[in-house]
mmCIF file of C-alpha atoms in Angstrom:
data_model
loop_
_atom_site.group_PDB
_atom_site.id
_atom_site.type_symbol
_atom_site.label_atom_id
_atom_site.label_comp_id
_atom_site.label_asym_id
_atom_site.label_seq_id
_atom_site.Cartn_x
_atom_site.Cartn_y
_atom_site.Cartn_z
ATOM 1 C CA MET A 1467 4.194 12.663 6.808
ATOM 2 C CA ILE A 1468 2.049 15.343 5.649
ATOM 3 C CA THR A 1469 3.811 18.239 3.721
ATOM 4 C CA PRO A 1470 2.580 21.622 4.867
ATOM 5 C CA ASP A 1471 1.173 22.484 1.234
ATOM 6 C CA HIS A 1472 -1.311 19.714 1.226
ATOM 7 C CA HIS A 1473 -2.178 19.782 4.988
ATOM 8 C CA HIS A 1474 -5.552 21.382 4.349
ATOM 9 C CA VAL A 1475 -8.780 20.049 2.923
ATOM 10 C CA SER A 1476 -11.968 21.936 2.286
ATOM 11 C CA ILE A 1477 -15.308 20.073 1.908
ATOM 12 C CA GLU A 1478 -18.046 22.414 0.711
ATOM 13 C CA ARG A 1479 -21.134 22.503 -1.251
ATOM 14 C CA GLU A 1480 -20.754 24.410 -4.524
ATOM 15 C CA PRO A 1481 -23.589 27.019 -4.760
ATOM 16 C CA HIS A 1482 -24.384 26.932 -8.341
ATOM 17 C CA THR A 1483 -24.495 23.180 -8.885
ATOM 18 C CA ASP A 1484 -25.271 22.119 -5.320
ATOM 19 C CA GLU A 1485 -22.539 19.571 -5.472
ATOM 20 C CA ALA A 1486 -20.676 18.451 -2.511
ATOM 21 C CA LEU A 1487 -16.856 19.167 -3.399
ATOM 22 C CA ALA A 1488 -13.453 18.309 -1.452
ATOM 23 C CA ARG A 1489 -10.453 20.158 -2.564
ATOM 24 C CA GLY A 1490 -6.641 20.070 -1.551
ATOM 25 C CA GLY A 1491 -4.751 17.494 0.417
ATOM 26 C CA ASP A 1492 -2.195 14.959 -0.823
ATOM 27 C CA ASP A 1493 -2.450 11.155 -2.240
ATOM 28 C CA ARG A 1494 -3.272 10.100 1.336
ATOM 29 C CA ALA A 1495 -6.222 12.430 1.858
ATOM 30 C CA ALA A 1496 -7.454 11.356 -1.776
ATOM 31 C CA GLY A 1497 -7.616 7.710 -0.475
ATOM 32 C CA ILE A 1498 -9.489 8.686 2.535
ATOM 33 C CA LEU A 1499 -12.031 10.698 0.405
ATOM 34 C CA GLN A 1500 -12.515 7.868 -1.994
ATOM 35 C CA ARG A 1501 -13.028 5.586 0.931
ATOM 36 C CA CYS A 1502 -15.760 7.827 1.989
ATOM 37 C CA GLY A 1503 -17.446 7.652 -1.313
ATOM 38 C CA PHE A 1504 -15.971 10.855 -3.204
ATOM 39 C CA VAL A 1505 -15.043 10.295 -6.717
ATOM 40 C CA PRO A 1506 -11.861 12.116 -8.258
ATOM 41 C CA VAL A 1507 -12.424 14.788 -10.749
ATOM 42 C CA GLY A 1508 -9.475 15.846 -13.175
ATOM 43 C CA ARG A 1509 -9.515 18.838 -15.378
ATOM 44 C CA VAL A 1510 -7.040 20.722 -17.211
ATOM 45 C CA HIS A 1511 -6.469 23.400 -14.878
ATOM 46 C CA ASP A 1512 -8.144 22.042 -11.728
ATOM 47 C CA SER A 1513 -8.772 18.675 -9.690
ATOM 48 C CA TYR A 1514 -10.973 17.812 -6.801
ATOM 49 C CA HIS A 1515 -13.267 15.186 -5.334
ATOM 50 C CA ARG A 1516 -17.059 14.992 -5.327
ATOM 51 C CA LEU A 1517 -19.753 12.764 -4.064
ATOM 52 C CA PRO A 1518 -21.790 11.082 -6.877
ATOM 53 C CA LEU A 1519 -24.627 12.944 -8.085
ATOM 54 C CA ALA A 1520 -27.226 9.873 -7.438
ATOM 55 C CA LEU A 1521 -26.671 10.488 -3.704
ATOM 56 C CA ASP A 1522 -29.448 12.494 -1.760
ATOM 57 C CA LYS A 1523 -28.608 15.272 0.551
ATOM 58 C CA ASP A 1524 -28.906 13.144 3.621
ATOM 59 C CA GLU A 1525 -26.419 10.730 2.048
ATOM 60 C CA GLN A 1526 -24.158 13.629 1.124
ATOM 61 C CA VAL A 1527 -24.128 14.856 4.635
ATOM 62 C CA LEU A 1528 -23.252 11.451 6.068
ATOM 63 C CA HIS A 1529 -20.360 10.667 3.502
ATOM 64 C CA ALA A 1530 -18.874 14.325 3.784
ATOM 65 C CA ALA A 1531 -18.984 14.364 7.709
ATOM 66 C CA ARG A 1532 -17.417 10.924 7.842
ATOM 67 C CA ALA A 1533 -14.746 12.055 5.552
ATOM 68 C CA ALA A 1534 -14.072 15.404 7.745
ATOM 69 C CA GLY A 1535 -13.766 13.198 10.776
ATOM 70 C CA LEU A 1536 -11.225 10.808 9.228
ATOM 71 C CA LEU A 1537 -9.209 13.304 7.683
ATOM 72 C CA THR A 1538 -9.141 15.398 11.057
ATOM 73 C CA SER A 1539 -8.173 12.116 12.773
ATOM 74 C CA HIS A 1540 -5.146 11.627 10.424
ATOM 75 C CA GLY A 1541 -3.845 15.021 11.279
ATOM 76 C CA TYR A 1542 -5.146 17.166 8.352
ATOM 77 C CA THR A 1543 -6.833 20.569 8.916
ATOM 78 C CA VAL A 1544 -10.345 20.453 7.448
ATOM 79 C CA THR A 1545 -12.709 23.085 6.650
ATOM 80 C CA THR A 1546 -16.178 22.470 6.139
ATOM 81 C CA ASP A 1547 -19.619 23.786 5.533
ATOM 82 C CA PRO A 1548 -21.811 23.703 8.760
ATOM 83 C CA GLU A 1549 -23.894 20.844 7.458
ATOM 84 C CA PHE A 1550 -20.750 18.510 6.813
ATOM 85 C CA ALA A 1551 -19.118 19.062 10.347
ATOM 86 C CA PRO A 1552 -18.153 15.700 11.737
ATOM 87 C CA SER A 1553 -19.004 14.624 15.133
ATOM 88 C CA ARG A 1554 -16.615 14.211 18.185
ATOM 89 C CA GLN A 1555 -16.448 10.470 17.247
ATOM 90 C CA THR A 1556 -13.145 9.387 15.911
ATOM 91 C CA PHE A 1557 -13.255 7.759 12.719
ATOM 92 C CA ALA A 1558 -9.571 6.362 12.570
ATOM 93 C CA TYR A 1559 -9.021 2.781 11.267
ATOM 94 C CA VAL A 1560 -6.380 0.806 9.812
ATOM 95 C CA THR A 1561 -7.100 0.238 6.121
ATOM 96 C CA LEU A 1562 -6.078 -2.880 4.299
ATOM 97 C CA GLY A 1563 -3.415 -0.781 2.274
ATOM 98 C CA GLN A 1564 -1.653 0.188 5.581
ATOM 99 C CA GLN A 1565 -1.710 -3.716 6.666
ATOM 100 C CA VAL A 1566 0.147 -4.497 3.401
ATOM 101 C CA ALA A 1567 2.546 -1.510 3.798
ATOM 102 C CA ALA A 1568 3.439 -3.051 7.114
ATOM 103 C CA VAL A 1569 4.982 -6.126 5.128
ATOM 104 C CA ALA A 1570 7.226 -3.790 3.395
ATOM 105 C CA GLU A 1571 8.541 -2.303 6.647
ATOM 106 C CA ARG A 1572 9.303 -5.903 7.567
ATOM 107 C CA ILE A 1573 11.340 -6.129 4.410
ATOM 108 C CA ASP A 1574 13.099 -3.157 5.004
ATOM 109 C CA ARG A 1575 14.259 -4.253 8.303
ATOM 110 C CA ALA A 1576 15.151 -7.567 7.107
ATOM 111 C CA THR A 1577 18.669 -8.983 7.611
ATOM 112 C CA HIS A 1578 18.479 -12.264 5.849
ATOM 113 C CA THR A 1579 16.816 -13.737 2.775
ATOM 114 C CA GLN A 1580 14.700 -15.855 5.021
ATOM 115 C CA ASP A 1581 13.091 -12.899 6.552
ATOM 116 C CA VAL A 1582 12.255 -11.282 3.098
ATOM 117 C CA ALA A 1583 11.252 -14.716 1.662
ATOM 118 C CA GLU A 1584 8.565 -15.134 4.822
ATOM 119 C CA ALA A 1585 7.295 -11.436 4.049
ATOM 120 C CA LEU A 1586 6.731 -12.094 0.443
ATOM 121 C CA THR A 1587 4.748 -15.363 1.232
ATOM 122 C CA GLU A 1588 2.017 -12.973 2.501
ATOM 123 C CA ILE A 1589 1.780 -11.395 -0.908
ATOM 124 C CA THR A 1590 2.200 -14.689 -2.920
ATOM 125 C CA ALA A 1591 0.331 -17.629 -0.742
ATOM 126 C CA SER A 1592 -2.031 -19.319 -3.195
ATOM 127 C CA TYR A 1593 -4.841 -19.494 -0.704
ATOM 128 C CA ASP A 1594 -4.976 -16.389 1.498
ATOM 129 C CA GLY A 1595 -2.288 -14.234 0.111
ATOM 130 C CA VAL A 1596 -2.657 -10.672 -0.675
ATOM 131 C CA LEU A 1597 -2.469 -11.175 -4.467
ATOM 132 C CA ASP A 1598 -4.843 -14.163 -4.238
ATOM 133 C CA GLY A 1599 -7.310 -12.166 -2.331
ATOM 134 C CA ALA A 1600 -7.188 -9.193 -4.866
ATOM 135 C CA ARG A 1601 -7.743 -11.698 -7.820
ATOM 136 C CA THR A 1602 -10.883 -12.851 -5.782
ATOM 137 C CA CYS A 1603 -12.151 -9.433 -5.454
ATOM 138 C CA LEU A 1604 -11.904 -8.818 -9.180
ATOM 139 C CA ASP A 1605 -13.483 -11.938 -9.992
ATOM 140 C CA THR A 1606 -16.347 -11.154 -7.772
ATOM 141 C CA ALA A 1607 -16.590 -7.802 -8.871
ATOM 142 C CA ALA A 1608 -16.985 -9.060 -12.448
ATOM 143 C CA SER A 1609 -19.848 -11.279 -11.536
ATOM 144 C CA TRP A 1610 -21.382 -8.564 -9.909
ATOM 145 C CA VAL A 1611 -21.008 -5.785 -12.860
ATOM 146 C CA GLU A 1612 -22.073 -8.396 -15.418
ATOM 147 C CA GLU A 1613 -25.659 -8.408 -14.043
ATOM 148 C CA LEU A 1614 -26.143 -4.749 -13.690
ATOM 149 C CA GLY A 1615 -28.064 -4.572 -17.108
ATOM 150 C CA ASP A 1616 -26.243 -2.389 -19.219
ATOM 151 C CA ALA A 1617 -24.859 -3.039 -22.508
ATOM 152 C CA ALA A 1618 -21.665 -2.313 -21.964
ATOM 153 C CA ASP A 1619 -21.511 -4.349 -18.582
ATOM 154 C CA PRO A 1620 -20.391 -7.727 -20.075
ATOM 155 C CA ALA A 1621 -17.324 -5.864 -21.633
ATOM 156 C CA ARG A 1622 -16.373 -4.227 -18.082
ATOM 157 C CA ALA A 1623 -16.891 -7.572 -16.462
ATOM 158 C CA GLY A 1624 -14.652 -9.104 -19.120
ATOM 159 C CA ARG A 1625 -11.915 -6.524 -18.372
ATOM 160 C CA LEU A 1626 -12.000 -7.006 -14.572
ATOM 161 C CA ARG A 1627 -11.485 -10.871 -15.549
ATOM 162 C CA GLN A 1628 -8.470 -9.990 -17.711
ATOM 163 C CA LEU A 1629 -7.021 -7.753 -14.887
ATOM 164 C CA ALA A 1630 -7.552 -10.728 -12.502
ATOM 165 C CA GLY A 1631 -5.501 -12.807 -14.916
ATOM 166 C CA TYR A 1632 -2.911 -10.332 -14.827
ATOM 167 C CA LEU A 1633 -2.678 -10.724 -11.117
ATOM 168 C CA ASP A 1634 -2.233 -14.502 -11.494
ATOM 169 C CA HIS A 1635 0.805 -13.709 -13.657
ATOM 170 C CA VAL A 1636 2.374 -11.266 -11.119
ATOM 171 C CA ARG A 1637 1.614 -13.887 -8.335
ATOM 172 C CA TRP A 1638 3.524 -16.392 -10.220
ATOM 173 C CA ASP A 1639 6.475 -14.593 -11.019
ATOM 174 C CA LEU A 1640 6.879 -13.148 -7.469
ATOM 175 C CA ALA A 1641 6.347 -16.524 -5.840
ATOM 176 C CA GLY A 1642 9.309 -17.862 -7.915
ATOM 177 C CA MET A 1643 11.379 -14.900 -6.606
ATOM 178 C CA ARG A 1644 10.415 -15.783 -3.197
ATOM 179 C CA ASP A 1645 11.376 -19.320 -3.724
ATOM 180 C CA GLU A 1646 14.825 -18.280 -4.922
ATOM 181 C CA LEU A 1647 15.390 -16.022 -1.780
ATOM 182 C CA ALA A 1648 14.373 -19.216 0.411
ATOM 183 C CA GLU A 1649 16.661 -21.342 -1.351
ATOM 184 C CA ARG A 1650 19.519 -18.922 -0.999
ATOM 185 C CA HIS A 1651 19.484 -18.632 2.894
ATOM 186 C CA ILE A 1652 22.077 -16.139 3.390
ATOM 187 C CA GLY A 1653 22.397 -12.624 5.221
ATOM 188 C CA HIS A 1654 22.473 -9.405 3.600
ATOM 189 C CA PRO A 1655 25.878 -8.055 3.019
ATOM 190 C CA THR A 1656 24.820 -4.531 4.280
ATOM 191 C CA ARG A 1657 22.120 -5.070 6.679
ATOM 192 C CA THR A 1658 23.490 -6.932 9.206
ATOM 193 C CA ALA A 1659 22.151 -7.005 12.926
ATOM 194 C CA CYS A 1660 23.844 -4.524 15.089
ATOM 195 C CA PRO A 1661 25.668 -6.595 17.656
ATOM 196 C CA GLY A 1662 25.144 -3.958 20.287
ATOM 197 C CA ILE A 1663 21.423 -4.628 20.303
ATOM 198 C CA ASP A 1664 20.212 -6.950 22.972
ATOM 199 C CA ASP A 1665 17.610 -9.911 22.182
ATOM 200 C CA ASN A 1666 14.803 -8.222 24.385
ATOM 201 C CA GLU A 1667 15.473 -4.819 22.479
ATOM 202 C CA ARG A 1668 12.078 -3.094 22.388
ATOM 203 C CA GLU A 1669 12.670 -0.478 19.535
ATOM 204 C CA ALA A 1670 11.476 -1.413 16.288
ATOM 205 C CA SER A 1671 14.548 -1.148 14.123
ATOM 206 C CA VAL A 1672 16.732 -4.073 14.389
ATOM 207 C CA THR A 1673 19.643 -2.794 11.952
ATOM 208 C CA CYS A 1674 22.225 -0.034 12.287
ATOM 209 C CA SER A 1675 24.786 1.830 10.510
ATOM 210 C CA CYS A 1676 27.537 0.312 12.168
ATOM 211 C CA PRO A 1677 30.795 -0.099 10.183
ATOM 212 C CA LEU A 1678 30.888 -3.604 8.384
ATOM 213 C CA THR A 1679 33.550 -5.938 9.593
ATOM 214 C CA PRO A 1680 36.472 -5.637 6.922
ATOM 215 C CA PRO A 1681 36.567 -8.818 4.930
ATOM 216 C CA ARG A 1682 39.280 -11.411 5.665
ATOM 217 C CA PRO A 1683 42.331 -11.016 3.306
ATOM 218 C CA PRO A 1684 42.890 -13.916 0.889
ATOM 219 C CA THR A 1685 44.891 -16.828 1.955
ATOM 220 C CA PRO A 1686 48.058 -16.753 -0.169
ATOM 221 C CA PRO A 1687 48.499 -19.962 -2.051
ATOM 222 C CA ALA A 1688 50.643 -22.659 -0.812
ATOM 223 C CA THR A 1689 54.131 -23.007 -1.774
ATOM 224 C CA HIS A 1690 56.238 -26.239 -2.289
ATOM 225 C CA PRO A 1691 59.908 -26.853 -2.460
ATOM 226 C CA PRO A 1692 60.857 -27.464 -6.219
ATOM 227 C CA ARG A 1693 61.544 -30.964 -7.079
ATOM 228 C CA ARG A 1694 65.072 -32.445 -7.325
ATOM 229 C CA ALA A 1695 66.105 -33.163 -10.963
ATOM 230 C CA ARG A 1696 66.933 -36.871 -11.143
#
């Protein structure tokens, strides 16, 4: 949900520097801007996004108009210079981050350790899991950056490979927790399925706030008659 204070984004050309700047929005808007080529700029008393200085004006118009279209399609109020006005085409799309967030929604609705174990498998799978894919991206980026030709590029590539190694440790730890949950194979004590929901229920939620069934009182220990003294 977009808060009112961060509902508006402006994309305009700065008259003194001729830079294409975007101001306003929230973290979600920042992600959209960055996917459209904008880079974040943080100052002591100001923060905004701008397009890279190396882009020519035609490229700036293309990136800025795409950002305006995406922001509008996601519910933001966008004001732009006339050159950055988007076309009527809708640019909405499902990002990889949104697809991963859907796994979190599965976990939130889970009522059994098996449900969570299956969801975490999407993150920890060794061949095509999310973390394994992220590691491959970092390794590939390292190889690409290494060949750019700047004296500092080998160090940048080394840092990317180091970060990729950290992801390996995260995956191993998380996979261990996933295995432990799979082994336990128990229902969650406070997230039980509602008995009033039919098997063909179409609503997304499968849990409810029904009061839990009170636990059975403990069985008193068996009493035996005292033995006779001989």
